[in-house]
mmCIF file of C-alpha atoms in Angstrom:
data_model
loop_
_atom_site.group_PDB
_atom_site.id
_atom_site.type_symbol
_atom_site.label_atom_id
_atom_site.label_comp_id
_atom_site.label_asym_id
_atom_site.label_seq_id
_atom_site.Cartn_x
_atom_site.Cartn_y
_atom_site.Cartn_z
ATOM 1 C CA UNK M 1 0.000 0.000 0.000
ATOM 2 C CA UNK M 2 1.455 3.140 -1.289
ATOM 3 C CA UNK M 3 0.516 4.936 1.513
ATOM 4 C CA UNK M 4 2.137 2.994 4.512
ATOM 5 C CA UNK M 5 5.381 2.940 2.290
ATOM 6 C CA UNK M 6 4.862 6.887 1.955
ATOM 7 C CA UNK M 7 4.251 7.079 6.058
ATOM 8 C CA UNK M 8 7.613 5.338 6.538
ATOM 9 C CA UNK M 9 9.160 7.640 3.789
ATOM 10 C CA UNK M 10 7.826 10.900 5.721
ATOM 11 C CA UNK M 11 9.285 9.249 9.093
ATOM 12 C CA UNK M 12 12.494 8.511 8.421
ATOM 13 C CA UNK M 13 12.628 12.224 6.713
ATOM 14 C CA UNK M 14 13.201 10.562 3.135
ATOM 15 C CA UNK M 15 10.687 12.580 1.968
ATOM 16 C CA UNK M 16 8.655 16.014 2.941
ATOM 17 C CA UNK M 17 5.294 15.393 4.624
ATOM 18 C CA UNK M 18 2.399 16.164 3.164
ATOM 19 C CA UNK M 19 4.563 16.376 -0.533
ATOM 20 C CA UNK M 20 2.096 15.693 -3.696
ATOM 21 C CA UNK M 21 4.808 16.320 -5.993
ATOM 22 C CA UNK M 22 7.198 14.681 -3.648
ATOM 23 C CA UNK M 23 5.156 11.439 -3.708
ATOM 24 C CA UNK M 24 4.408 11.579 -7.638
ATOM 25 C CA UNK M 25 8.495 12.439 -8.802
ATOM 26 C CA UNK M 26 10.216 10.454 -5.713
ATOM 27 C CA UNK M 27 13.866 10.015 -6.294
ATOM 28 C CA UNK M 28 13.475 7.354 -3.966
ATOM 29 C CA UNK M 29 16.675 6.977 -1.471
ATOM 30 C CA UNK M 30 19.272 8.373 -3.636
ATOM 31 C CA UNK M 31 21.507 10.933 -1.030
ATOM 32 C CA UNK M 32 20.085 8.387 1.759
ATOM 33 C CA UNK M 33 23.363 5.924 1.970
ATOM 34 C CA UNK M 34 22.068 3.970 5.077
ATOM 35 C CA UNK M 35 18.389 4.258 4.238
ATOM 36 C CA UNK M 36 19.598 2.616 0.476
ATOM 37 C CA UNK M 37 21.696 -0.270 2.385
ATOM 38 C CA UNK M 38 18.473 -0.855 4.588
ATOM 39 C CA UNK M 39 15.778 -1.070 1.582
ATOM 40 C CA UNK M 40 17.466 -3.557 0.062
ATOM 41 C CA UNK M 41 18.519 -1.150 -2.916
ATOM 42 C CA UNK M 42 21.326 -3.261 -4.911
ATOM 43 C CA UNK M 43 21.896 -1.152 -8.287
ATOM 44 C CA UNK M 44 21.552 2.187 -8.861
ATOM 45 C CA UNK M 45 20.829 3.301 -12.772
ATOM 46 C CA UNK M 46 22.004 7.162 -13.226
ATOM 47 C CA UNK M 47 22.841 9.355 -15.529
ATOM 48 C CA UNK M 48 25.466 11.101 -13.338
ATOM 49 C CA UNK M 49 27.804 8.646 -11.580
ATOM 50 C CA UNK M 50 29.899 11.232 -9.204
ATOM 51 C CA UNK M 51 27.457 10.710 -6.550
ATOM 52 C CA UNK M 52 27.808 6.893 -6.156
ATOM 53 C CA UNK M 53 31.954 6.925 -7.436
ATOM 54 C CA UNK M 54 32.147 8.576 -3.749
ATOM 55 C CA UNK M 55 31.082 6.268 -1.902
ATOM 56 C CA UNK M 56 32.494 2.770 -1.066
ATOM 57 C CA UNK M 57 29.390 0.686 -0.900
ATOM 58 C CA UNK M 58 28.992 1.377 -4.802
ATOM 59 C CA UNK M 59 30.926 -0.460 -7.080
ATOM 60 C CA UNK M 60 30.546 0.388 -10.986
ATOM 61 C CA UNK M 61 29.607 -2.342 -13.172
ATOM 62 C CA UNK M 62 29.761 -0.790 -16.135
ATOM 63 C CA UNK M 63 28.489 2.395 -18.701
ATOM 64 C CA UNK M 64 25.606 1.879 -21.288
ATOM 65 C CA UNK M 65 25.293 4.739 -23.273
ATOM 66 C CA UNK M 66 24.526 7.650 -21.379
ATOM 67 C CA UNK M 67 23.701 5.237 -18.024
ATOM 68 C CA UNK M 68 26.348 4.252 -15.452
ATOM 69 C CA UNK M 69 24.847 1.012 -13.274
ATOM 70 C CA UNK M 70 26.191 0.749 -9.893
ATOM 71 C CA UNK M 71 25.814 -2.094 -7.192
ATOM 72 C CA UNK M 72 25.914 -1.519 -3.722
ATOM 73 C CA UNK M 73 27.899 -4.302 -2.133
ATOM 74 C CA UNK M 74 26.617 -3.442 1.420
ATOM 75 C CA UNK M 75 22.926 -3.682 0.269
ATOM 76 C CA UNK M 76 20.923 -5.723 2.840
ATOM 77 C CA UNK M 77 18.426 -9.060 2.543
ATOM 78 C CA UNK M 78 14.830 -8.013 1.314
ATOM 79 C CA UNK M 79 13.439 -9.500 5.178
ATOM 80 C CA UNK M 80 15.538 -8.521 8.566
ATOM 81 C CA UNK M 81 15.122 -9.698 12.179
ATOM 82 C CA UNK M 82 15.039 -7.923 15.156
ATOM 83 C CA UNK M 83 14.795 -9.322 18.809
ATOM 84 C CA UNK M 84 13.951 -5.813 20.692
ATOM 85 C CA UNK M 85 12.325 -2.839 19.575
ATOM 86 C CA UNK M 86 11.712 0.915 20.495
ATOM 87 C CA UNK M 87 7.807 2.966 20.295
ATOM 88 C CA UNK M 88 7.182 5.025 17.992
ATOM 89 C CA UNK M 89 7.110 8.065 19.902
ATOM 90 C CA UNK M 90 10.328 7.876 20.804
ATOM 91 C CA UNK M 91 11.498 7.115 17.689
ATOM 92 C CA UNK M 92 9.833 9.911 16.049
ATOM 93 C CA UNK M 93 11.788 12.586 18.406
ATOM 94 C CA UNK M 94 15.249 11.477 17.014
ATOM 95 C CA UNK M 95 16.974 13.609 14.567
ATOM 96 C CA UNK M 96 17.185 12.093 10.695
ATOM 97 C CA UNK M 97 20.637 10.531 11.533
ATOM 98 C CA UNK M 98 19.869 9.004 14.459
ATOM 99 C CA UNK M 99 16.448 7.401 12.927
ATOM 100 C CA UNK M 100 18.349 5.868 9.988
ATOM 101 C CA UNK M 101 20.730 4.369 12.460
ATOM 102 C CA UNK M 102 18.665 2.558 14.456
ATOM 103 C CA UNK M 103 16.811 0.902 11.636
ATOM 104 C CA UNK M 104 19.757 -1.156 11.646
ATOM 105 C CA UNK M 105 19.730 -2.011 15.522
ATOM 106 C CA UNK M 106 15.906 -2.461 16.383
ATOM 107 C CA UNK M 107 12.584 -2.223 14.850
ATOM 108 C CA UNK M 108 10.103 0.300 15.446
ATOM 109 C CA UNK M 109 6.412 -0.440 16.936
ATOM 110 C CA UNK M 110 3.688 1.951 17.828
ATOM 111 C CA UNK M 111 2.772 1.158 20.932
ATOM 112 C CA UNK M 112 3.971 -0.725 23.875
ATOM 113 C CA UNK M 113 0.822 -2.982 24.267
ATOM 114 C CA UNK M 114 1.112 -4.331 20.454
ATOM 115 C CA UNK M 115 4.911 -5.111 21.824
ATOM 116 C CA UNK M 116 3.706 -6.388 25.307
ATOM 117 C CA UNK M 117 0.823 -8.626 23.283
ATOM 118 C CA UNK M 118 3.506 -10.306 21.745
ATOM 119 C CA UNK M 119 5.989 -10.776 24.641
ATOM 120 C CA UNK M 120 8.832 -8.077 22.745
ATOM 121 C CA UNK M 121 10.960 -6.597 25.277
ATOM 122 C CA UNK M 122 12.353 -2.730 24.548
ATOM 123 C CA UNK M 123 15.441 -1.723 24.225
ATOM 124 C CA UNK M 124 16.979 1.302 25.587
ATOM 125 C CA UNK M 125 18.464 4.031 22.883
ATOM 126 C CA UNK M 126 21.207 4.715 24.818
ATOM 127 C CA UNK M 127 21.855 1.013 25.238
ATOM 128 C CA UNK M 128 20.867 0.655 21.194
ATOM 129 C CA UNK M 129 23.716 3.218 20.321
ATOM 130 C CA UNK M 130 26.193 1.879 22.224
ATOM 131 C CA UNK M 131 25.980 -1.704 21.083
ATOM 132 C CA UNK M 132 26.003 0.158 17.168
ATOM 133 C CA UNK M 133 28.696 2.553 17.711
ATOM 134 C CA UNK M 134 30.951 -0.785 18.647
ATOM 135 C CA UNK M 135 30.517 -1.862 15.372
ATOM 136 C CA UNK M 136 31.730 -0.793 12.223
ATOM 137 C CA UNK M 137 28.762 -0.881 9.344
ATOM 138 C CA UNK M 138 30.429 -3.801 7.233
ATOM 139 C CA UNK M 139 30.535 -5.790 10.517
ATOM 140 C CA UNK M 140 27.271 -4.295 11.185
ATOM 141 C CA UNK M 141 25.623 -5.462 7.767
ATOM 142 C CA UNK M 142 27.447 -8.842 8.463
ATOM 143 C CA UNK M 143 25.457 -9.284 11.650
ATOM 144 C CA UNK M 144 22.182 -8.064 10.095
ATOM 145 C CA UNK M 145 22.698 -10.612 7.476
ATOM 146 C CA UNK M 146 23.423 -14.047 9.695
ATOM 147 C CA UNK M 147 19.640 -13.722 11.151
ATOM 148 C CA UNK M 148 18.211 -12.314 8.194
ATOM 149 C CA UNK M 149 15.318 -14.194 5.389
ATOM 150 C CA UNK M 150 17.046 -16.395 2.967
ATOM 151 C CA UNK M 151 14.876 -16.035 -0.030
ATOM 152 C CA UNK M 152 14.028 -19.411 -1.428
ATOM 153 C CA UNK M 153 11.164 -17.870 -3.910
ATOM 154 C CA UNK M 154 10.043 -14.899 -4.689
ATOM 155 C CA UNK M 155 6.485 -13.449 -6.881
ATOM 156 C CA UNK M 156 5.056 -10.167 -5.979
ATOM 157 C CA UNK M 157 2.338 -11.751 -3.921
ATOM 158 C CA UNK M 158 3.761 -15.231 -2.687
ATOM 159 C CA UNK M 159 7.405 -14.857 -0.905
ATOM 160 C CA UNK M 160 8.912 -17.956 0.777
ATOM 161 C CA UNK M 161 12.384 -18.048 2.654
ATOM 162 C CA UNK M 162 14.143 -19.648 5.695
ATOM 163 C CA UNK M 163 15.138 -17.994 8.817
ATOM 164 C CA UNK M 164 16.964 -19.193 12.062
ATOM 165 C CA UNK M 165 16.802 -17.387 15.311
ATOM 166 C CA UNK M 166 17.672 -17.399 18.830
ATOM 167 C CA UNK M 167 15.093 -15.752 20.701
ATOM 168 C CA UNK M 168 11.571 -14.569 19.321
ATOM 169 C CA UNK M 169 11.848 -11.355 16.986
ATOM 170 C CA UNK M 170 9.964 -9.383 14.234
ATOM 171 C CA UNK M 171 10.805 -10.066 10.470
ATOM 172 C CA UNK M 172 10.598 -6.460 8.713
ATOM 173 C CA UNK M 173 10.353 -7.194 4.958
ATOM 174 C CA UNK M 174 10.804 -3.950 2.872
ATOM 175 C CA UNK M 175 7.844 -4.083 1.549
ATOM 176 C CA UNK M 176 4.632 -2.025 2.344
ATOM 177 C CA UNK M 177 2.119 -3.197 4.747
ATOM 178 C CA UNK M 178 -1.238 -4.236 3.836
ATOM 179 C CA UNK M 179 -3.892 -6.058 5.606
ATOM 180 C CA UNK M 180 -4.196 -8.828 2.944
ATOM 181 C CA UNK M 181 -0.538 -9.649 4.246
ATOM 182 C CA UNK M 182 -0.640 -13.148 5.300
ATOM 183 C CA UNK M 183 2.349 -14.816 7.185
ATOM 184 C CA UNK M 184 3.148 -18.955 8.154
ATOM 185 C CA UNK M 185 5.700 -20.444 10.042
ATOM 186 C CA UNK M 186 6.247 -23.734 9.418
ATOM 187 C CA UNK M 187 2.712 -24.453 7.933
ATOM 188 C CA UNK M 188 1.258 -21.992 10.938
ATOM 189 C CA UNK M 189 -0.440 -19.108 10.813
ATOM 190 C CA UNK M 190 2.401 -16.287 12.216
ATOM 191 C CA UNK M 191 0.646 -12.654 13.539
ATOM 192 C CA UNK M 192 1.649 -9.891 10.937
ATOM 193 C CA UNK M 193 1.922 -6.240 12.065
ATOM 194 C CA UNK M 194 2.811 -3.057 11.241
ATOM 195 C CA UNK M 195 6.446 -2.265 11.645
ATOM 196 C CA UNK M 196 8.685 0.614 11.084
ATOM 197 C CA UNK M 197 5.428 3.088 10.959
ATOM 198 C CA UNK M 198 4.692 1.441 7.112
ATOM 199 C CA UNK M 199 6.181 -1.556 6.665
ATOM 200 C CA UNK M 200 5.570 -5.189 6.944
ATOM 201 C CA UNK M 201 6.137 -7.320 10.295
ATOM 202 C CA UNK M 202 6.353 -10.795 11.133
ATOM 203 C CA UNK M 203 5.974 -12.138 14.807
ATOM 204 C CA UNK M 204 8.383 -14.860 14.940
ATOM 205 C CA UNK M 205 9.401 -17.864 17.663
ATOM 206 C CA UNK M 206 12.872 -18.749 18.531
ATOM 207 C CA UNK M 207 14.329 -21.540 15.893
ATOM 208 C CA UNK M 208 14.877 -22.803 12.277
ATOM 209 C CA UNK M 209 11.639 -21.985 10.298
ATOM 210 C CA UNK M 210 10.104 -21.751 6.896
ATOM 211 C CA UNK M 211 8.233 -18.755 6.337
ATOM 212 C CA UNK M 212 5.495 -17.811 3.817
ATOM 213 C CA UNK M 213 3.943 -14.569 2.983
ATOM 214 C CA UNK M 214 1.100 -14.589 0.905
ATOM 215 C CA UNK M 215 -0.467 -11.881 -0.695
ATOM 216 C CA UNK M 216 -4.310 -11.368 -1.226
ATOM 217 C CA UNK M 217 -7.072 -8.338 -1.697
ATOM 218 C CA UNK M 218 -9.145 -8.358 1.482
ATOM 219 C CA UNK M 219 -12.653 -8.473 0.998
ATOM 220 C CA UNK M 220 -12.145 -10.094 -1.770
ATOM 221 C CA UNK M 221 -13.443 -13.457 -0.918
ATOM 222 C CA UNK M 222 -16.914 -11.192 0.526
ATOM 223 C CA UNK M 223 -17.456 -9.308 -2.477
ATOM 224 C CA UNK M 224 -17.607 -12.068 -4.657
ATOM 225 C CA UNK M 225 -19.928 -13.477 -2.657
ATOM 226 C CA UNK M 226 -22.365 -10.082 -2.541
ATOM 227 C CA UNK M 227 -21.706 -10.232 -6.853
ATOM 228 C CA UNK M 228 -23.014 -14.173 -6.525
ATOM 229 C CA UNK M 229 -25.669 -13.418 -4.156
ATOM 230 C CA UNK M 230 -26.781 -10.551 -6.344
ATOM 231 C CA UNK M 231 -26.726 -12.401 -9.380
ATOM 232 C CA UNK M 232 -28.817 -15.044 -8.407
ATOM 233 C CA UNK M 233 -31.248 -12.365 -7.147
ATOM 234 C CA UNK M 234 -31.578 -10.955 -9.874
ATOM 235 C CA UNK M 235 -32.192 -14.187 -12.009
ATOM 236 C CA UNK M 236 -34.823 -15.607 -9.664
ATOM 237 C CA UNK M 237 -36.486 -11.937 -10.222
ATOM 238 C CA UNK M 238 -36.220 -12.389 -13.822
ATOM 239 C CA UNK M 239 -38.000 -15.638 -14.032
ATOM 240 C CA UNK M 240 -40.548 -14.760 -11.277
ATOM 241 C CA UNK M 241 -41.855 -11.495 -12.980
ATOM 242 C CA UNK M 242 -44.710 -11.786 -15.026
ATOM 243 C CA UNK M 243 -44.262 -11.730 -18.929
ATOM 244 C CA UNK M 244 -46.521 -9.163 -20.600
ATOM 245 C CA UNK M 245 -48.063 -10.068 -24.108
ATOM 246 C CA UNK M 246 -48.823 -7.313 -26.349
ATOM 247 C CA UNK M 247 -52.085 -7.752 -28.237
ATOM 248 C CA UNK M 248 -52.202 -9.139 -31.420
#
């Protein structure tokens, strides 16, 4: 849903709130090094290269006319896990560096009963940057990646991977989140949430797991039953109602 993924956007300061022309002409994460790593971006297409020959995640693969394509080499899994977490609120109050950050270290939930409903235990943000600052980011993406979803297939609305975990955590895939998000583990059904203020979480228990997301349009099952219902309604009607005969 365009507009979670937009909410998460505004958030994280990626783009300006409330921003028609910002939403319609994005230039997605582009200037937004950590942000890029985190979504999962792994080339970049552009026209002007000097941007991405600065930095030392992008390596060039080559030039195609006027195009130079790029590939991040520190670019992330499409689903992370996260054993701890930090409300909204809070996050909300930290400055743009700080919230880009700690995407990396926690995940972000909006309130403390949805965390307490699922047994998630916060984390402190002094505690969060410490543990971070230890690191540096390669060792830091390194980490991320050991407990992260090993994609096994992938179709826009049927994703399947393996995972293996230590303690109970949220899967964030970088994808938008939607009601009509549904999640198994192992064969059973796995609670989905919001997570990150737009993006899709996945309550999962300690172990080695196969998950499933599957995709589908809620309500979808319910209106084709109304369209059925009304059909045949409208069918009996026809072959109730009287036929007229016009006289000869």
């Amino acid at each position: 849903n365009n507009l979670n993924y937009t909410n998460f956007l505004t958030a994280v300061e990626a783009m300006a709130p409330n921003s028609e022309t910002a939403s319609r002409w994005s230039t997605g994460l582009v200037g937004h090094a950590l942000l890029s790593m985190f979504a999962c971006e792994k080339y970049a297409l552009v026209i002007k290269p000097e941007p991405f020959q600065q930095t030392v995640q992008y390596e060039l693969i080559g030039r195609y006319g006027v195009d130079y394509l790029f590939r991040n080499s520190l670019s992330l899994p499409l689903g992370l896990t996260f054993n701890h977490y930090i409300p909204e609120d809070a996050f909300r109050q930290l400055s743009s560096n700080q919230k880009h950050e700690v995407l990396f270290g926690t995940v972000v939930l909006s309130t403390k009963e949805i965390a307490d409903k699922y047994g998630l235990s916060q984390v402190a943000l002094s505690e969060l940057e410490q543990e971070m600052n230890a690191l540096s980011l390669p060792t830091l993406i390194a980490k991320r990646r050991e407990t992260a979803l090993n994609l096994t297939s992938f179709r826009q609305s049927h994703i399947e991977g393996t995972v293996r975990l230590e303690q109970k955590s949220v899967l964030v895939v970088q994808t938008p989140f939607d009601r009509g998000w549904r999640a198994l583990q192992n064969g059973k059904a796995a609670p989905v949430l919001k997570a990150d203020i737009g993006l899709l979480g996945v309550v999962l228990e300690p172990g080695e797991h196969k998950i499933e997301l599957r995709y589908s349009t809620p309500f979808l099952a319910f209106g084709f039953a109304i369209t059925l219902a009304s059909g045949l309604i409208l069918a009996t009607s026809r072959w109730r109602w009287p036929r007229l005969r016009l006289p000869a």
